[in-house]
Short mmCIF file of C-alpha atoms in Angstrom, two decimals:
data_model
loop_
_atom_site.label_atom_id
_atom_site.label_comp_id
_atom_site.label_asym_id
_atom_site.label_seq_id
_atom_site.Cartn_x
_atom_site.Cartn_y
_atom_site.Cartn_z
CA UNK A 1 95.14 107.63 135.54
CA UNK A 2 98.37 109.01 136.24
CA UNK A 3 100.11 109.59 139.61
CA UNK A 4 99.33 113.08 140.55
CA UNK A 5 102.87 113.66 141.82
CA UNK A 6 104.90 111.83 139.59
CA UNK A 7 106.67 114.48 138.07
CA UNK A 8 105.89 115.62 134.67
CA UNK A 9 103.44 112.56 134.12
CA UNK A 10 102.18 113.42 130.44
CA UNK A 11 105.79 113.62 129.39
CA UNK A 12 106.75 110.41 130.69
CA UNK A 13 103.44 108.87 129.23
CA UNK A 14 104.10 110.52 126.03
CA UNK A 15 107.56 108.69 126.22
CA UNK A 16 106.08 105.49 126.77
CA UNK A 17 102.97 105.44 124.11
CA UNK A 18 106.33 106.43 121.86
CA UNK A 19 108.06 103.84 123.04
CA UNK A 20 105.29 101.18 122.48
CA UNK A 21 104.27 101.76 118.99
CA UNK A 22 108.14 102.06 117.77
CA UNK A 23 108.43 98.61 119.70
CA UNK A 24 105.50 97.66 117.90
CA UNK A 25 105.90 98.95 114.24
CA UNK A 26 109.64 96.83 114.37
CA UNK A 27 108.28 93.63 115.94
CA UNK A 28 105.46 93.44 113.05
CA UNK A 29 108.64 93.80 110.47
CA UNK A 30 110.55 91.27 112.26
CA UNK A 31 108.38 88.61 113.05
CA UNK A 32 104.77 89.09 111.15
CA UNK A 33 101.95 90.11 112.54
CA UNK A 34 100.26 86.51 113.37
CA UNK A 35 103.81 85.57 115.85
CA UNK A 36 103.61 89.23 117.23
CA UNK A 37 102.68 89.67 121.05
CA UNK A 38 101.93 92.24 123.25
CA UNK A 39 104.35 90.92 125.76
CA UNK A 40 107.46 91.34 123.33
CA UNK A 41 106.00 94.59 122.32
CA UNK A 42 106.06 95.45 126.15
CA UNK A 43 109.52 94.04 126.58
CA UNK A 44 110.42 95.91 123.53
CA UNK A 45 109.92 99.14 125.09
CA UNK A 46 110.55 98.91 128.22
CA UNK A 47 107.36 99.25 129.99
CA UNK A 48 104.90 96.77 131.57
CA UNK A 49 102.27 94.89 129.80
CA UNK A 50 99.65 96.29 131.80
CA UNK A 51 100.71 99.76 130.57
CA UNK A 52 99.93 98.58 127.02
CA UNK A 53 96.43 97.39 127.80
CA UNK A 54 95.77 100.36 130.07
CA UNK A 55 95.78 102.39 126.64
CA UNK A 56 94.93 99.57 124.30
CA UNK A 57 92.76 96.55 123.95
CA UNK A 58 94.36 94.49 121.79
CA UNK A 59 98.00 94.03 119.75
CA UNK A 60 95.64 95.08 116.64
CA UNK A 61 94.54 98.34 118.17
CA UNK A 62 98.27 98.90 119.03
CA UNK A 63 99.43 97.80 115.23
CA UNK A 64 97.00 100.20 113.73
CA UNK A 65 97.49 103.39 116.03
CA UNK A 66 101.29 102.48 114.92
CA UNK A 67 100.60 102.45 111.47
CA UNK A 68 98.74 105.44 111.93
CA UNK A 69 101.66 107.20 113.72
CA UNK A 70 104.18 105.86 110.92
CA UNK A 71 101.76 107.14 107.81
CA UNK A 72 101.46 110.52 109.95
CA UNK A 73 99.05 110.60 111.93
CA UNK A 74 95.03 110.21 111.34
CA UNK A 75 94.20 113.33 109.97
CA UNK A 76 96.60 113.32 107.19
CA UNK A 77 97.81 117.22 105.89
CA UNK A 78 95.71 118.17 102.86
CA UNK A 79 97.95 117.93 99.72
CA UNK A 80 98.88 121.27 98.41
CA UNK A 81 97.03 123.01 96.40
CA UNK A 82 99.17 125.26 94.26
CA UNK A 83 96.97 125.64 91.36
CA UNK A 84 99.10 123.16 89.55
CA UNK A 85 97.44 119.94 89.57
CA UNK A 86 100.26 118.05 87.84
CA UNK A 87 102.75 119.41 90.39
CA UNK A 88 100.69 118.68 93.15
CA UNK A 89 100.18 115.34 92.15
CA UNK A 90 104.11 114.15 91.53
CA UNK A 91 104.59 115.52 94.86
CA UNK A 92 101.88 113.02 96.87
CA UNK A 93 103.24 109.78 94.55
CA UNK A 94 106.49 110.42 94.92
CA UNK A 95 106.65 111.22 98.24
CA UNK A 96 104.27 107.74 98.24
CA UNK A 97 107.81 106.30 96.47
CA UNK A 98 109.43 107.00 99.35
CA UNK A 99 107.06 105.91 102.22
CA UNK A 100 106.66 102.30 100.30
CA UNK A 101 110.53 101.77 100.10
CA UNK A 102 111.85 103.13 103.38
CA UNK A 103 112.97 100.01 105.31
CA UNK A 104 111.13 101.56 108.72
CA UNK A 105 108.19 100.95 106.47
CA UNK A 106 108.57 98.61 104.02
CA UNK A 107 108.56 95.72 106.26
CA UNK A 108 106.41 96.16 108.61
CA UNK A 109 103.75 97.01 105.54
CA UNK A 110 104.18 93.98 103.71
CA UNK A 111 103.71 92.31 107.18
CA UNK A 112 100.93 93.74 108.17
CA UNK A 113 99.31 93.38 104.22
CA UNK A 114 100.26 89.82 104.08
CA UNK A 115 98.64 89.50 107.02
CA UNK A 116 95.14 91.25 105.81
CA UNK A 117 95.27 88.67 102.86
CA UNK A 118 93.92 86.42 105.47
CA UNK A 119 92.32 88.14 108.22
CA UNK A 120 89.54 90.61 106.22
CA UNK A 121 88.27 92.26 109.68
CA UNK A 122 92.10 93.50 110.14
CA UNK A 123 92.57 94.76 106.86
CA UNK A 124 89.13 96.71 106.78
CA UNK A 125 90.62 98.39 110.17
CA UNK A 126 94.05 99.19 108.16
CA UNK A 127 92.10 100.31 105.07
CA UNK A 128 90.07 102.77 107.33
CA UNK A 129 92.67 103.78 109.79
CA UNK A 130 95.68 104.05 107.76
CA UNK A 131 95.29 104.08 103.79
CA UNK A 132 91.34 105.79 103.69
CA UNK A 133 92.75 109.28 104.84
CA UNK A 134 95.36 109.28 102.45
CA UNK A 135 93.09 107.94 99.42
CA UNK A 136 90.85 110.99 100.46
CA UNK A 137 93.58 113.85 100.76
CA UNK A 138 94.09 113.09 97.20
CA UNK A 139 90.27 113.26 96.19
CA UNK A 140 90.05 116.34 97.97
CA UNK A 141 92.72 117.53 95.82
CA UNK A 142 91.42 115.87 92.57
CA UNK A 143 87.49 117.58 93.54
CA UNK A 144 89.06 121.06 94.12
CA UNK A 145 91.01 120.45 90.24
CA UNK A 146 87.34 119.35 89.09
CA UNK A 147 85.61 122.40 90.36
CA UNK A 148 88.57 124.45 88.58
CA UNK A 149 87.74 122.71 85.56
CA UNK A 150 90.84 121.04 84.97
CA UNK A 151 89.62 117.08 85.69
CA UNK A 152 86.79 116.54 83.32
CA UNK A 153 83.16 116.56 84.94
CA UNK A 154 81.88 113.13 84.65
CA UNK A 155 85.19 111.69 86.32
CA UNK A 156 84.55 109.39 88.91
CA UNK A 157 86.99 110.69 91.43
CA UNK A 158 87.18 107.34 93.70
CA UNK A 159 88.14 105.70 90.86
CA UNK A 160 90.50 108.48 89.49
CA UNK A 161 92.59 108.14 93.34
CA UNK A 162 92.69 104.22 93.06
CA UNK A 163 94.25 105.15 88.94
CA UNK A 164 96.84 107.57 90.46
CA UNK A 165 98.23 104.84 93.58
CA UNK A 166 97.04 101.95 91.95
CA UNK A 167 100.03 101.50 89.19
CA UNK A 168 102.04 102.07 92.93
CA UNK A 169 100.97 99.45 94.82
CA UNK A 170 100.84 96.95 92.03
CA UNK A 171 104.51 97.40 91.51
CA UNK A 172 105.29 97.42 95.18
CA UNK A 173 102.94 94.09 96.21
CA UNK A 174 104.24 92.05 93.42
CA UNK A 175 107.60 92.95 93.10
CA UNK A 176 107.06 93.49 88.73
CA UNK A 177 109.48 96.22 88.47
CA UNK A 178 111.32 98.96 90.43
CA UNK A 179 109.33 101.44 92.12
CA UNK A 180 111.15 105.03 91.59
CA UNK A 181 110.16 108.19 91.54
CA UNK A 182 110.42 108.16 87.18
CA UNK A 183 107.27 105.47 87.50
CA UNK A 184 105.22 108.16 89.60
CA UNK A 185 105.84 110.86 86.92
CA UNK A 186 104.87 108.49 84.28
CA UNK A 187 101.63 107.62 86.05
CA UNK A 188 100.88 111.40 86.91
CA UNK A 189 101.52 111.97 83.03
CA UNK A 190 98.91 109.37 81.95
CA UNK A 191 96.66 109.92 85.10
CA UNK A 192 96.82 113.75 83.87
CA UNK A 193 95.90 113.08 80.53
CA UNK A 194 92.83 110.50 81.71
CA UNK A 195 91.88 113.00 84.04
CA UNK A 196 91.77 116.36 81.46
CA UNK A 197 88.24 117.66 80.75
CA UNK A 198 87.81 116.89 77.00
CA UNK A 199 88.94 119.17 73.81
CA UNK A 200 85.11 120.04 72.59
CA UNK A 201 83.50 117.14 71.01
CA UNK A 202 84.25 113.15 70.98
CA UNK B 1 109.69 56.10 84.08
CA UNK B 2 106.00 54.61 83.40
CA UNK B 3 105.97 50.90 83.66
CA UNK B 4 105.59 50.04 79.81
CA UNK B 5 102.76 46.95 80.83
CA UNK B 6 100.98 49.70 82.67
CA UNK B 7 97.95 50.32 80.75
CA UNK B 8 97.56 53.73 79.40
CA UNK B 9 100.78 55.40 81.32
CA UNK B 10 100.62 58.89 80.31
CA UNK B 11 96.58 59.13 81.02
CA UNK B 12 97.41 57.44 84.56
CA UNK B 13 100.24 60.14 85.05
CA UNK B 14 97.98 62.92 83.62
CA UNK B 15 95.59 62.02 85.93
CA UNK B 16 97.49 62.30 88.97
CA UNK B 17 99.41 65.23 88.20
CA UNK B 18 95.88 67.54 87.87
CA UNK B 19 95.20 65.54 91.31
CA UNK B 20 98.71 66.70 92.71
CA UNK B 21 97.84 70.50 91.06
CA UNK B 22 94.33 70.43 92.41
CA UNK B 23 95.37 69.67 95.81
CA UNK B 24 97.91 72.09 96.06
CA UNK B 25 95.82 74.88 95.17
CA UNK B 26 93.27 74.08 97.25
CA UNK B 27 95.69 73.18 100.16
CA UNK B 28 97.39 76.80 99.86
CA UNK B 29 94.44 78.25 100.18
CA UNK B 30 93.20 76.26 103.48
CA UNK B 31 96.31 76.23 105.56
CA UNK B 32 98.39 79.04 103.50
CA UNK B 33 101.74 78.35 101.53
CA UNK B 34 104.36 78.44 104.60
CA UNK B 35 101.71 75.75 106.47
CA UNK B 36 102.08 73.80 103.02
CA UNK B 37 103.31 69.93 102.84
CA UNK B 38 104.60 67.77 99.99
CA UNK B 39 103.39 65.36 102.31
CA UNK B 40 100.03 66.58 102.41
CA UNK B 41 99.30 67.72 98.59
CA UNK B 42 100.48 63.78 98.45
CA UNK B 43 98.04 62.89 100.60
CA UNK B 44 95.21 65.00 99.44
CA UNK B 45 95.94 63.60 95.39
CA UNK B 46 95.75 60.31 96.59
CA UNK B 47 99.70 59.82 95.90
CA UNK B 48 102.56 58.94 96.90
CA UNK B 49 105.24 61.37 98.14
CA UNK B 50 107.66 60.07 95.47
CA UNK B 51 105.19 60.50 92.79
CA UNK B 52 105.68 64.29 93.64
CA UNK B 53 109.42 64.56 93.66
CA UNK B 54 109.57 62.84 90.52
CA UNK B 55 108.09 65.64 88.68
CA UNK B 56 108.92 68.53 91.22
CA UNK B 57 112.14 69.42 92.79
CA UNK B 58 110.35 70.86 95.92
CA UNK B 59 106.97 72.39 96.93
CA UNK B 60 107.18 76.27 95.23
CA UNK B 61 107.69 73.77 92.41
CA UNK B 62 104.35 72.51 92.63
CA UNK B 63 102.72 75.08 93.58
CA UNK B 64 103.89 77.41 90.94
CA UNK B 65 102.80 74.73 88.36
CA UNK B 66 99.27 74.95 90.07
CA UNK B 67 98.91 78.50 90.08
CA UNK B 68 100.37 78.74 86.20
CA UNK B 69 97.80 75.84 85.29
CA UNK B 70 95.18 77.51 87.10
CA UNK B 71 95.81 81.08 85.24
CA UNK B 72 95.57 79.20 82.12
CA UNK B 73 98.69 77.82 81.32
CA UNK B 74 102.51 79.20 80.28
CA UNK B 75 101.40 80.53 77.36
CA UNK B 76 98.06 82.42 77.99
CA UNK B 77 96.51 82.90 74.85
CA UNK B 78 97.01 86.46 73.39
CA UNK B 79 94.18 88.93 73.88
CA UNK B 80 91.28 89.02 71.07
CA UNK B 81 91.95 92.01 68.61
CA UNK B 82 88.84 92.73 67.34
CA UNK B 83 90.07 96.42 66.25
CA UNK B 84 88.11 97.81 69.33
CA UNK B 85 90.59 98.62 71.72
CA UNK B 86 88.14 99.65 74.23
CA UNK B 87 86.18 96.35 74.05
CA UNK B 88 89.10 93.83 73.81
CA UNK B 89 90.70 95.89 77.24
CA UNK B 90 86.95 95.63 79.10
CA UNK B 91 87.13 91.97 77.87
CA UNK B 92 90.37 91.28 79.33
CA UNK B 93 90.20 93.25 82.57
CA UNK B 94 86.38 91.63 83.45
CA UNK B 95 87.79 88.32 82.88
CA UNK B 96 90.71 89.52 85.75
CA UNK B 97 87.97 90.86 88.15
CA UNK B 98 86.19 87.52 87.47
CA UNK B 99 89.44 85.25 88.21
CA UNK B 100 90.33 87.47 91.47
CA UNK B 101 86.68 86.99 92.93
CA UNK B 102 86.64 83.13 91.71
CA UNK B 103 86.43 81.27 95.35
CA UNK B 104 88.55 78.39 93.65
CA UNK B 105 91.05 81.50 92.74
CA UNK B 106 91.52 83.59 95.62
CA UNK B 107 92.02 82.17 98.82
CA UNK B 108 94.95 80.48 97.24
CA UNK B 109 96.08 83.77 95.51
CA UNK B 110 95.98 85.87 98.58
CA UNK B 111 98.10 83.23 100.60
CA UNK B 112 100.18 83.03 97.56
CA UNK B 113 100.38 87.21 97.98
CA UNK B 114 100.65 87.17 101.64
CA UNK B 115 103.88 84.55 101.34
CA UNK B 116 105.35 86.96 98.84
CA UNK B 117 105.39 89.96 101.22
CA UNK B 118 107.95 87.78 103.32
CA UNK B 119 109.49 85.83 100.40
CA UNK B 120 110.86 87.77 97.66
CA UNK B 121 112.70 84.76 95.96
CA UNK B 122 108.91 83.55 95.73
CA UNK B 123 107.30 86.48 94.87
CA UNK B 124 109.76 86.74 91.87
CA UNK B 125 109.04 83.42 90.25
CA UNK B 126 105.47 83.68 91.10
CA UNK B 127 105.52 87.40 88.86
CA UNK B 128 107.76 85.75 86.11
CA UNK B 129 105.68 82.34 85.88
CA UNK B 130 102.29 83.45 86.84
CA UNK B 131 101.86 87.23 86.12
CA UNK B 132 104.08 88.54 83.56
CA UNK B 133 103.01 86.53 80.65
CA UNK B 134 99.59 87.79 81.01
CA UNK B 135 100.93 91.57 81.53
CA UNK B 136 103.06 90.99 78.45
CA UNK B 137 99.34 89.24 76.48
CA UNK B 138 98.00 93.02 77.51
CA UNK B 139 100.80 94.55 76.43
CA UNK B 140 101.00 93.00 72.88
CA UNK B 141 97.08 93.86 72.44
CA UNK B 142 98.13 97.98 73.42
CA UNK B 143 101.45 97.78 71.11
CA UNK B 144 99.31 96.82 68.13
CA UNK B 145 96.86 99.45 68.64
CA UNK B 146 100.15 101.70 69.36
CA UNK B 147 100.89 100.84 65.78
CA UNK B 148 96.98 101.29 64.22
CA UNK B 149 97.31 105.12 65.74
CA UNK B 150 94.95 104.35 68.46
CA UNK B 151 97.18 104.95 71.28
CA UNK B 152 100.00 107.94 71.55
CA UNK B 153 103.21 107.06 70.03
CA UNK B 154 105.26 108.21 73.27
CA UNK B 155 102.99 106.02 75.93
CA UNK B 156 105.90 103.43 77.97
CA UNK B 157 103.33 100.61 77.39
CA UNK B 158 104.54 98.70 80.62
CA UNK B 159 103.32 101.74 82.52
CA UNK B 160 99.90 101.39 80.42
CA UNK B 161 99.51 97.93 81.46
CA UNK B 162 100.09 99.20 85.37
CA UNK B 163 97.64 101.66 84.73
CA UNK B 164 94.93 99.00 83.94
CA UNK B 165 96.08 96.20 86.25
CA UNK B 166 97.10 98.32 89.11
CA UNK B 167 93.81 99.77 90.10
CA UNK B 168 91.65 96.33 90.05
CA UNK B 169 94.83 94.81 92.04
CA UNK B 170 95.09 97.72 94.66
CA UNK B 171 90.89 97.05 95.28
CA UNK B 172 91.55 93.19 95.58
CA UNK B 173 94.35 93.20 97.81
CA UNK B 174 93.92 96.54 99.78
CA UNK B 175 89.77 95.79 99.61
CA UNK B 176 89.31 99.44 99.18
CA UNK B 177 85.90 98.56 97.89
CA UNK B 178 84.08 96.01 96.06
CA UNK B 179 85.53 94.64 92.79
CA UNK B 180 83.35 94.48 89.99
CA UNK B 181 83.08 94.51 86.28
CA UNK B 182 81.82 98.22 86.48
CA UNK B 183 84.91 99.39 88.10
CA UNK B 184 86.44 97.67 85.52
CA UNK B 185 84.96 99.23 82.86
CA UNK B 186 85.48 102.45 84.14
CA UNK B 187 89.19 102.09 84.73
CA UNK B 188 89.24 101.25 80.94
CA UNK B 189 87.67 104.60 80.23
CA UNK B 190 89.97 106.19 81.48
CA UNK B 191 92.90 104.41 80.62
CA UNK B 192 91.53 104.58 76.98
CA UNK B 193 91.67 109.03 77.07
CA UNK B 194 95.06 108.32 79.02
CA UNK B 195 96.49 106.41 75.93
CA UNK B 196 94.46 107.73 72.99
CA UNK B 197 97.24 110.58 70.96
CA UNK B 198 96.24 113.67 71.69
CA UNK B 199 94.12 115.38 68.69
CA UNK B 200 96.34 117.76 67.97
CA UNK B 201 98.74 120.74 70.19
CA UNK B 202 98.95 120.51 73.87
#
């Protein structure tokens, strides 16, 4: 779609696809999702509002690809595997901590989940898009523990992921006590000893 | 403030104060709290706009009241202890997954949710009134099985009740998947070999 001889075309593109879902992931934060436009996301960054719907449909489609961006991208890195589970574990929640309560993202999140409280086809695209790869990196994690025989067989791992961030989000969406990176080690420690494949009998 | 010659005041006044609750609930949940009248909960309850302001200073007032009346009052009665830990936590955490699937329940609780994202003064007195007195019922029922030896001696109990709440909470408001009284029960499982002291080293 580019001009041929406009000099380094991806570059500037890649500039302006930048631009757009920076411009985007503020305005949520600042004004909500429902008040957001696409104009003031194109006035934002500086580029034309055609430009936006020449690479997106909608402001949703632009919202999520930002979200995506933000979370780090939509394949998210597997979580290490060192061997130890526990360590592996702290690492994802706490670094979880941080995501949840740095102002580039805490804002815009709670936006954009107050937001899905409402709309249910939006929040099934967030859910996919943004939080599914993330809930999965962790099973992954949690499956290759099971096959080492250090998360007992029977464990439901869905479940087991949704144990592990749950205690997270609870604290973060309703605000019942600080979220720090102490709380994350305390739910690794319990999550751990859920998780643990049984003594022998009982 | 009743006229005395009225007859029956305080069933009048009781009358239209579940009116005034009723509507507010209900009117949260249609137009969402920031949408939200005193003029038309009034108008809904078949009152007067004084009527309101009488008995509430403003409309988080009233709304508040609904959603603590609706929860089952201030004081929610403590959690059975039948001696079965296991069975008085599935108990408790089924009736939650019952309540957060309730139509009458959770429109109004997710625009109650959504509202907090943006208004943290809210979401504060919404926690305090609404949420932490049954967080602290749970975490009565966990302390006295803390002191019967059923749960370890070191467990932060406020974590413990996070670790049961949190997931069922992260499904409702994130709709990672359908709530139901299975995933309830299996969240107690493994809460239960989270808390339970360890049987002996380790």
């Amino acid at each position: 779609m580019a001009d041929p001889k406009t000099p380094e075309p991806s570059r500037r593109s890649e500039r302006s696809r930048q631009a757009i879902l920076t411009a985007a992931v503020e305005l949520v934060g600042e004004v909500g999702y429902a008040r957001l436009t696409v104009e003031a996301i194109a006035a934002r960054a500086g580029v034309g509002k055609q430009t936006i719907y020449r690479w997106w449909p909608s402001k949703g489609a632009v919202v999520l690809d930002a979200f995506v961006e933000l979370s780090g991208g939509s394949q998210p890195a597997a979580l290490p595997d060192t061997g130890d589970l526990k360590a592996d574990l702290e690492g994802v929640l706490r670094a979880t901590v941080q995501e949840l309560t740095d102002p580039r993202f805490e804002l815009p999140s709670r936006a954009l989940t107050a937001e899905s409280q409402a709309d249910a086809a939006l929040a099934q695209q967030f859910v996919e898009a943004v939080l599914r790869p993330h809930l999965k990196a962790i099973q992954e994690r949690l499956r290759s523990a099971q096959r080492a025989g250090q998360v007992a067989k029977g464990v439901d791992l869905e479940v087991a992921v949704e144990l592990l961030v749950g205690p997270l989000f609870h604290r973060w969406l309703l605000r019942t006590a600080p979220l720090t990176s102490a709380y994350a080690d305390t739910v690794v420690a319990l999550a751990m000893a859920a998780l643990r494949p049984p003594p022998k009998g009982r």
